[in-house]
PDB file of C-alpha atoms in Angstrom:
ATOM      1  CA  UNK A   1     208.233  22.291 -77.092  1.00 44.00           C
ATOM      2  CA  UNK A   2     206.378  21.157 -73.246  1.00 43.00           C
ATOM      3  CA  UNK A   3     206.454  25.177 -72.812  1.00 45.00           C
ATOM      4  CA  UNK A   4     205.950  26.455 -76.501  1.00 44.00           C
ATOM      5  CA  UNK A   5     201.777  26.588 -75.745  1.00 43.00           C
ATOM      6  CA  UNK A   6     202.034  28.475 -72.540  1.00 44.00           C
ATOM      7  CA  UNK A   7     204.464  30.857 -73.827  1.00 42.00           C
ATOM      8  CA  UNK A   8     202.335  31.601 -77.469  1.00 43.00           C
ATOM      9  CA  UNK A   9     199.561  32.651 -74.736  1.00 43.00           C
ATOM     10  CA  UNK A  10     201.535  35.836 -72.971  1.00 43.00           C
ATOM     11  CA  UNK A  11     202.380  37.346 -76.125  1.00 41.00           C
ATOM     12  CA  UNK A  12     201.723  40.892 -76.640  1.00 37.00           C
ATOM     13  CA  UNK A  13     201.457  42.939 -73.790  1.00 36.00           C
ATOM     14  CA  UNK A  14     200.412  46.434 -74.662  1.00 39.00           C
ATOM     15  CA  UNK A  15     197.721  49.317 -74.418  1.00 41.00           C
ATOM     16  CA  UNK A  16     194.748  50.075 -76.428  1.00 42.00           C
ATOM     17  CA  UNK A  17     192.953  53.436 -77.099  1.00 44.00           C
ATOM     18  CA  UNK A  18     189.434  52.408 -77.671  1.00 56.00           C
ATOM     19  CA  UNK A  19     187.184  52.893 -74.516  1.00 79.00           C
ATOM     20  CA  UNK A  20     185.835  48.714 -73.103  1.00 92.00           C
ATOM     21  CA  UNK A  21     183.521  48.568 -70.585  1.00 92.00           C
ATOM     22  CA  UNK A  22     185.367  46.116 -67.802  1.00 94.00           C
ATOM     23  CA  UNK A  23     184.814  42.924 -67.261  1.00 96.00           C
ATOM     24  CA  UNK A  24     184.333  40.388 -64.770  1.00 97.00           C
ATOM     25  CA  UNK A  25     183.756  36.956 -65.586  1.00 97.00           C
ATOM     26  CA  UNK A  26     184.748  33.390 -66.696  1.00 98.00           C
ATOM     27  CA  UNK A  27     185.856  33.044 -70.724  1.00 98.00           C
ATOM     28  CA  UNK A  28     186.329  28.933 -71.818  1.00 98.00           C
ATOM     29  CA  UNK A  29     187.954  28.071 -74.784  1.00 97.00           C
ATOM     30  CA  UNK A  30     187.753  25.303 -77.195  1.00 96.00           C
ATOM     31  CA  UNK A  31     191.354  24.869 -78.696  1.00 93.00           C
ATOM     32  CA  UNK A  32     191.979  22.259 -81.582  1.00 92.00           C
ATOM     33  CA  UNK A  33     194.428  21.692 -83.956  1.00 88.00           C
ATOM     34  CA  UNK A  34     193.566  22.284 -87.299  1.00 86.00           C
ATOM     35  CA  UNK A  35     196.160  20.242 -89.094  1.00 74.00           C
ATOM     36  CA  UNK A  36     193.822  17.387 -89.849  1.00 58.00           C
ATOM     37  CA  UNK A  37     196.888  15.184 -90.779  1.00 58.00           C
ATOM     38  CA  UNK A  38     198.483  15.735 -87.443  1.00 55.00           C
ATOM     39  CA  UNK A  39     195.245  16.337 -85.266  1.00 54.00           C
ATOM     40  CA  UNK A  40     196.194  12.668 -82.570  1.00 56.00           C
ATOM     41  CA  UNK A  41     199.140  14.268 -81.593  1.00 63.00           C
ATOM     42  CA  UNK A  42     197.658  17.379 -80.043  1.00 71.00           C
ATOM     43  CA  UNK A  43     193.323  16.231 -79.125  1.00 81.00           C
ATOM     44  CA  UNK A  44     190.910  18.584 -78.154  1.00 88.00           C
ATOM     45  CA  UNK A  45     191.728  20.893 -74.963  1.00 90.00           C
ATOM     46  CA  UNK A  46     190.611  23.657 -73.339  1.00 93.00           C
ATOM     47  CA  UNK A  47     191.941  26.952 -72.161  1.00 95.00           C
ATOM     48  CA  UNK A  48     189.457  28.730 -69.274  1.00 97.00           C
ATOM     49  CA  UNK A  49     190.169  32.599 -68.346  1.00 98.00           C
ATOM     50  CA  UNK A  50     188.975  34.373 -64.507  1.00 98.00           C
ATOM     51  CA  UNK A  51     189.242  37.811 -64.484  1.00 98.00           C
ATOM     52  CA  UNK A  52     188.388  40.825 -61.736  1.00 97.00           C
ATOM     53  CA  UNK A  53     189.291  43.131 -64.766  1.00 96.00           C
ATOM     54  CA  UNK A  54     192.377  44.173 -62.576  1.00 95.00           C
ATOM     55  CA  UNK A  55     193.799  39.859 -62.580  1.00 97.00           C
ATOM     56  CA  UNK A  56     193.801  37.723 -64.780  1.00 97.00           C
ATOM     57  CA  UNK A  57     194.239  33.955 -63.660  1.00 97.00           C
ATOM     58  CA  UNK A  58     194.488  31.933 -67.422  1.00 96.00           C
ATOM     59  CA  UNK A  59     194.507  27.965 -67.111  1.00 95.00           C
ATOM     60  CA  UNK A  60     195.309  25.243 -69.376  1.00 90.00           C
ATOM     61  CA  UNK A  61     195.175  21.581 -69.402  1.00 74.00           C
ATOM     62  CA  UNK A  62     195.621  19.089 -71.954  1.00 56.00           C
ATOM     63  CA  UNK A  63     196.445  15.073 -71.638  1.00 51.00           C
ATOM     64  CA  UNK A  64     200.039  15.893 -73.648  1.00 51.00           C
ATOM     65  CA  UNK A  65     200.427  19.436 -71.265  1.00 51.00           C
ATOM     66  CA  UNK A  66     198.746  18.970 -68.364  1.00 62.00           C
ATOM     67  CA  UNK A  67     197.463  21.955 -66.106  1.00 78.00           C
ATOM     68  CA  UNK A  68     199.333  24.723 -66.493  1.00 87.00           C
ATOM     69  CA  UNK A  69     198.374  28.258 -64.775  1.00 94.00           C
ATOM     70  CA  UNK A  70     199.286  31.676 -65.205  1.00 95.00           C
ATOM     71  CA  UNK A  71     197.996  34.735 -62.886  1.00 96.00           C
ATOM     72  CA  UNK A  72     198.717  38.292 -64.455  1.00 96.00           C
ATOM     73  CA  UNK A  73     197.977  41.571 -62.655  1.00 95.00           C
ATOM     74  CA  UNK A  74     197.664  43.929 -65.720  1.00 94.00           C
ATOM     75  CA  UNK A  75     197.987  47.124 -64.582  1.00 92.00           C
ATOM     76  CA  UNK A  76     201.063  45.886 -62.844  1.00 92.00           C
ATOM     77  CA  UNK A  77     202.078  43.943 -66.122  1.00 90.00           C
ATOM     78  CA  UNK A  78     203.375  41.109 -64.118  1.00 92.00           C
ATOM     79  CA  UNK A  79     203.064  37.404 -63.698  1.00 93.00           C
ATOM     80  CA  UNK A  80     202.809  33.818 -62.569  1.00 95.00           C
ATOM     81  CA  UNK A  81     202.902  31.143 -64.026  1.00 93.00           C
ATOM     82  CA  UNK A  82     202.541  27.961 -62.122  1.00 94.00           C
ATOM     83  CA  UNK A  83     203.768  24.512 -62.738  1.00 89.00           C
ATOM     84  CA  UNK A  84     204.283  21.757 -61.764  1.00 87.00           C
ATOM     85  CA  UNK A  85     207.231  19.407 -62.820  1.00 84.00           C
ATOM     86  CA  UNK A  86     208.679  16.113 -61.098  1.00 82.00           C
ATOM     87  CA  UNK A  87     206.819  16.204 -58.188  1.00 85.00           C
ATOM     88  CA  UNK A  88     207.385  20.254 -57.564  1.00 88.00           C
ATOM     89  CA  UNK A  89     205.467  23.333 -57.119  1.00 92.00           C
ATOM     90  CA  UNK A  90     206.807  26.701 -58.699  1.00 93.00           C
ATOM     91  CA  UNK A  91     205.394  29.777 -58.978  1.00 95.00           C
ATOM     92  CA  UNK A  92     207.437  31.201 -61.757  1.00 94.00           C
ATOM     93  CA  UNK A  93     207.669  35.386 -61.694  1.00 93.00           C
ATOM     94  CA  UNK A  94     207.864  37.627 -64.594  1.00 89.00           C
ATOM     95  CA  UNK A  95     207.612  41.390 -65.329  1.00 88.00           C
ATOM     96  CA  UNK A  96     207.187  42.069 -68.555  1.00 84.00           C
ATOM     97  CA  UNK A  97     208.607  44.747 -70.564  1.00 81.00           C
ATOM     98  CA  UNK A  98     205.577  47.160 -72.441  1.00 77.00           C
ATOM     99  CA  UNK A  99     205.687  45.725 -75.971  1.00 78.00           C
ATOM    100  CA  UNK A 100     206.222  49.166 -78.869  1.00 79.00           C
ATOM    101  CA  UNK A 101     206.734  46.593 -81.150  1.00 83.00           C
ATOM    102  CA  UNK A 102     203.896  46.813 -84.240  1.00 86.00           C
ATOM    103  CA  UNK A 103     201.453  44.217 -85.030  1.00 89.00           C
ATOM    104  CA  UNK A 104     202.253  41.795 -87.229  1.00 91.00           C
ATOM    105  CA  UNK A 105     198.433  41.241 -88.002  1.00 94.00           C
ATOM    106  CA  UNK A 106     196.111  43.276 -90.236  1.00 94.00           C
ATOM    107  CA  UNK A 107     192.785  43.458 -89.683  1.00 95.00           C
ATOM    108  CA  UNK A 108     190.116  44.528 -92.452  1.00 94.00           C
ATOM    109  CA  UNK A 109     186.370  44.436 -90.543  1.00 92.00           C
ATOM    110  CA  UNK A 110     184.305  42.405 -92.804  1.00 92.00           C
ATOM    111  CA  UNK A 111     179.889  42.210 -92.723  1.00 93.00           C
ATOM    112  CA  UNK A 112     178.788  39.964 -90.414  1.00 90.00           C
ATOM    113  CA  UNK A 113     178.314  38.453 -87.184  1.00 93.00           C
ATOM    114  CA  UNK A 114     178.328  35.147 -85.346  1.00 95.00           C
ATOM    115  CA  UNK A 115     177.158  34.253 -81.588  1.00 96.00           C
ATOM    116  CA  UNK A 116     179.062  32.448 -79.229  1.00 97.00           C
ATOM    117  CA  UNK A 117     176.694  30.969 -75.865  1.00 96.00           C
ATOM    118  CA  UNK A 118     174.682  33.611 -76.861  1.00 94.00           C
ATOM    119  CA  UNK A 119     175.671  36.926 -77.531  1.00 96.00           C
ATOM    120  CA  UNK A 120     177.436  38.477 -80.642  1.00 96.00           C
ATOM    121  CA  UNK A 121     180.713  38.890 -81.895  1.00 97.00           C
ATOM    122  CA  UNK A 122     181.731  40.773 -85.163  1.00 97.00           C
ATOM    123  CA  UNK A 123     184.010  39.316 -87.983  1.00 97.00           C
ATOM    124  CA  UNK A 124     186.858  40.252 -89.594  1.00 96.00           C
ATOM    125  CA  UNK A 125     189.245  39.008 -91.881  1.00 96.00           C
ATOM    126  CA  UNK A 126     192.870  38.843 -90.342  1.00 96.00           C
ATOM    127  CA  UNK A 127     196.255  38.516 -92.100  1.00 94.00           C
ATOM    128  CA  UNK A 128     200.087  37.765 -90.773  1.00 90.00           C
ATOM    129  CA  UNK A 129     203.253  36.224 -91.330  1.00 80.00           C
ATOM    130  CA  UNK A 130     202.833  32.644 -91.319  1.00 77.00           C
ATOM    131  CA  UNK A 131     199.626  32.423 -92.721  1.00 87.00           C
ATOM    132  CA  UNK A 132     198.913  31.645 -95.952  1.00 86.00           C
ATOM    133  CA  UNK A 133     195.752  33.037 -96.587  1.00 91.00           C
ATOM    134  CA  UNK A 134     194.052  35.857 -95.045  1.00 93.00           C
ATOM    135  CA  UNK A 135     191.505  33.730 -91.772  1.00 94.00           C
ATOM    136  CA  UNK A 136     188.334  34.877 -90.346  1.00 96.00           C
ATOM    137  CA  UNK A 137     187.749  35.337 -86.865  1.00 97.00           C
ATOM    138  CA  UNK A 138     185.618  36.531 -84.845  1.00 97.00           C
ATOM    139  CA  UNK A 139     185.587  39.185 -81.488  1.00 97.00           C
ATOM    140  CA  UNK A 140     183.046  41.226 -78.977  1.00 97.00           C
ATOM    141  CA  UNK A 141     183.746  44.832 -80.231  1.00 95.00           C
ATOM    142  CA  UNK A 142     182.576  45.838 -76.730  1.00 96.00           C
ATOM    143  CA  UNK A 143     185.095  43.771 -74.364  1.00 97.00           C
ATOM    144  CA  UNK A 144     188.291  44.663 -73.838  1.00 96.00           C
ATOM    145  CA  UNK A 145     190.790  41.894 -76.235  1.00 95.00           C
ATOM    146  CA  UNK A 146     193.739  42.483 -72.723  1.00 95.00           C
ATOM    147  CA  UNK A 147     192.778  39.782 -71.437  1.00 96.00           C
ATOM    148  CA  UNK A 148     193.929  37.663 -73.988  1.00 93.00           C
ATOM    149  CA  UNK A 149     196.255  39.263 -75.136  1.00 86.00           C
ATOM    150  CA  UNK A 150     197.198  36.699 -78.121  1.00 89.00           C
ATOM    151  CA  UNK A 151     195.845  38.211 -81.726  1.00 93.00           C
ATOM    152  CA  UNK A 152     197.543  42.275 -81.201  1.00 92.00           C
ATOM    153  CA  UNK A 153     195.481  45.284 -82.895  1.00 93.00           C
ATOM    154  CA  UNK A 154     192.450  43.050 -82.258  1.00 94.00           C
ATOM    155  CA  UNK A 155     189.557  45.676 -81.517  1.00 94.00           C
ATOM    156  CA  UNK A 156     187.833  43.689 -79.032  1.00 96.00           C
ATOM    157  CA  UNK A 157     188.006  40.178 -77.387  1.00 97.00           C
ATOM    158  CA  UNK A 158     188.803  37.510 -79.933  1.00 97.00           C
ATOM    159  CA  UNK A 159     186.061  34.915 -80.058  1.00 98.00           C
ATOM    160  CA  UNK A 160     187.252  32.769 -82.361  1.00 97.00           C
ATOM    161  CA  UNK A 161     190.969  32.700 -83.649  1.00 97.00           C
ATOM    162  CA  UNK A 162     193.809  31.288 -84.706  1.00 94.00           C
ATOM    163  CA  UNK A 163     197.607  30.767 -83.510  1.00 92.00           C
ATOM    164  CA  UNK A 164     200.456  30.026 -85.192  1.00 87.00           C
ATOM    165  CA  UNK A 165     203.028  28.013 -83.552  1.00 83.00           C
ATOM    166  CA  UNK A 166     206.425  25.114 -84.874  1.00 82.00           C
ATOM    167  CA  UNK A 167     203.519  22.276 -84.306  1.00 79.00           C
ATOM    168  CA  UNK A 168     201.161  24.236 -86.711  1.00 84.00           C
ATOM    169  CA  UNK A 169     197.989  26.163 -86.389  1.00 88.00           C
ATOM    170  CA  UNK A 170     195.697  26.229 -83.343  1.00 92.00           C
ATOM    171  CA  UNK A 171     192.615  27.476 -83.489  1.00 95.00           C
ATOM    172  CA  UNK A 172     190.535  29.460 -80.301  1.00 97.00           C
ATOM    173  CA  UNK A 173     186.775  29.233 -79.881  1.00 98.00           C
ATOM    174  CA  UNK A 174     184.674  30.676 -76.929  1.00 98.00           C
ATOM    175  CA  UNK A 175     182.304  27.752 -75.802  1.00 98.00           C
ATOM    176  CA  UNK A 176     181.528  29.494 -72.350  1.00 97.00           C
ATOM    177  CA  UNK A 177     180.767  33.421 -71.316  1.00 97.00           C
ATOM    178  CA  UNK A 178     179.870  34.146 -67.672  1.00 97.00           C
ATOM    179  CA  UNK A 179     179.476  37.880 -66.512  1.00 96.00           C
ATOM    180  CA  UNK A 180     180.271  37.175 -62.473  1.00 95.00           C
ATOM    181  CA  UNK A 181     182.073  38.345 -59.247  1.00 95.00           C
ATOM    182  CA  UNK A 182     185.188  36.425 -59.386  1.00 94.00           C
ATOM    183  CA  UNK A 183     186.532  35.197 -55.974  1.00 94.00           C
ATOM    184  CA  UNK A 184     189.678  37.166 -55.485  1.00 92.00           C
ATOM    185  CA  UNK A 185     191.403  33.726 -53.989  1.00 93.00           C
ATOM    186  CA  UNK A 186     191.698  32.201 -57.541  1.00 95.00           C
ATOM    187  CA  UNK A 187     194.379  35.108 -58.512  1.00 96.00           C
ATOM    188  CA  UNK A 188     196.547  33.891 -55.269  1.00 94.00           C
ATOM    189  CA  UNK A 189     199.698  32.018 -55.679  1.00 94.00           C
ATOM    190  CA  UNK A 190     198.944  28.706 -53.223  1.00 93.00           C
ATOM    191  CA  UNK A 191     201.504  28.429 -49.926  1.00 93.00           C
ATOM    192  CA  UNK A 192     202.841  25.051 -51.356  1.00 94.00           C
ATOM    193  CA  UNK A 193     204.226  27.161 -54.515  1.00 95.00           C
ATOM    194  CA  UNK A 194     208.280  27.758 -54.246  1.00 93.00           C
ATOM    195  CA  UNK A 195     208.295  31.386 -55.856  1.00 94.00           C
ATOM    196  CA  UNK A 196     211.392  31.411 -58.134  1.00 94.00           C
ATOM    197  CA  UNK A 197     212.311  33.435 -61.544  1.00 92.00           C
ATOM    198  CA  UNK A 198     212.608  31.841 -64.811  1.00 90.00           C
ATOM    199  CA  UNK A 199     216.634  31.553 -64.409  1.00 91.00           C
ATOM    200  CA  UNK A 200     216.060  29.711 -61.055  1.00 91.00           C
ATOM    201  CA  UNK A 201     213.685  27.314 -62.158  1.00 91.00           C
ATOM    202  CA  UNK A 202     215.576  27.051 -66.038  1.00 91.00           C
ATOM    203  CA  UNK A 203     218.510  26.110 -63.403  1.00 89.00           C
ATOM    204  CA  UNK A 204     216.965  23.753 -61.374  1.00 83.00           C
ATOM    205  CA  UNK A 205     215.642  21.734 -64.139  1.00 85.00           C
ATOM    206  CA  UNK A 206     218.750  21.718 -65.826  1.00 85.00           C
ATOM    207  CA  UNK A 207     220.244  20.289 -62.584  1.00 82.00           C
ATOM    208  CA  UNK A 208     217.772  17.743 -62.701  1.00 68.00           C
ATOM    209  CA  UNK A 209     218.679  16.088 -65.838  1.00 58.00           C
TER     210      UNK A 209
END
């Protein structure tokens, strides 16, 4: 489905007891479909994350899905999904519920490190429902996972990780890491976007059929 990957990126709202240093900057991930048989149906794409440690803007772009953005307030736990459909621009509002469910992932820390854009990441073996075997992933131990929130319970910011979808397995790999002051305008809703609830958006889509 068109919105499958978008909503996968919004999983696992939760809190983390571990202390991390505040982070402001930009993260760019390369996204690849790992099923070699179906790679042509999902070519390489990129996911860009901007944050000032309170707000997060996540952008995805591929030939298949086009450009989509999500703006999330980490403290208020609410977000807007920015979409352009049939020439109309929408900012879909959503208030997230606190996620108190147990993580479906289990983690086994391993010896070994790997550098991502010059910064060392720690190695962890991850298992989950849907994985045929444990997968090796990497994370930055000094940066919170709250900016990504795709792998619930991971002990730091995931920088190489896998997401199982109904279409297959996707690998996310950090290719650019920049600590910098982020322009606050990145987190605003453009004036040409209509603010709607998810139900209002779906009603508009049904009426357009």
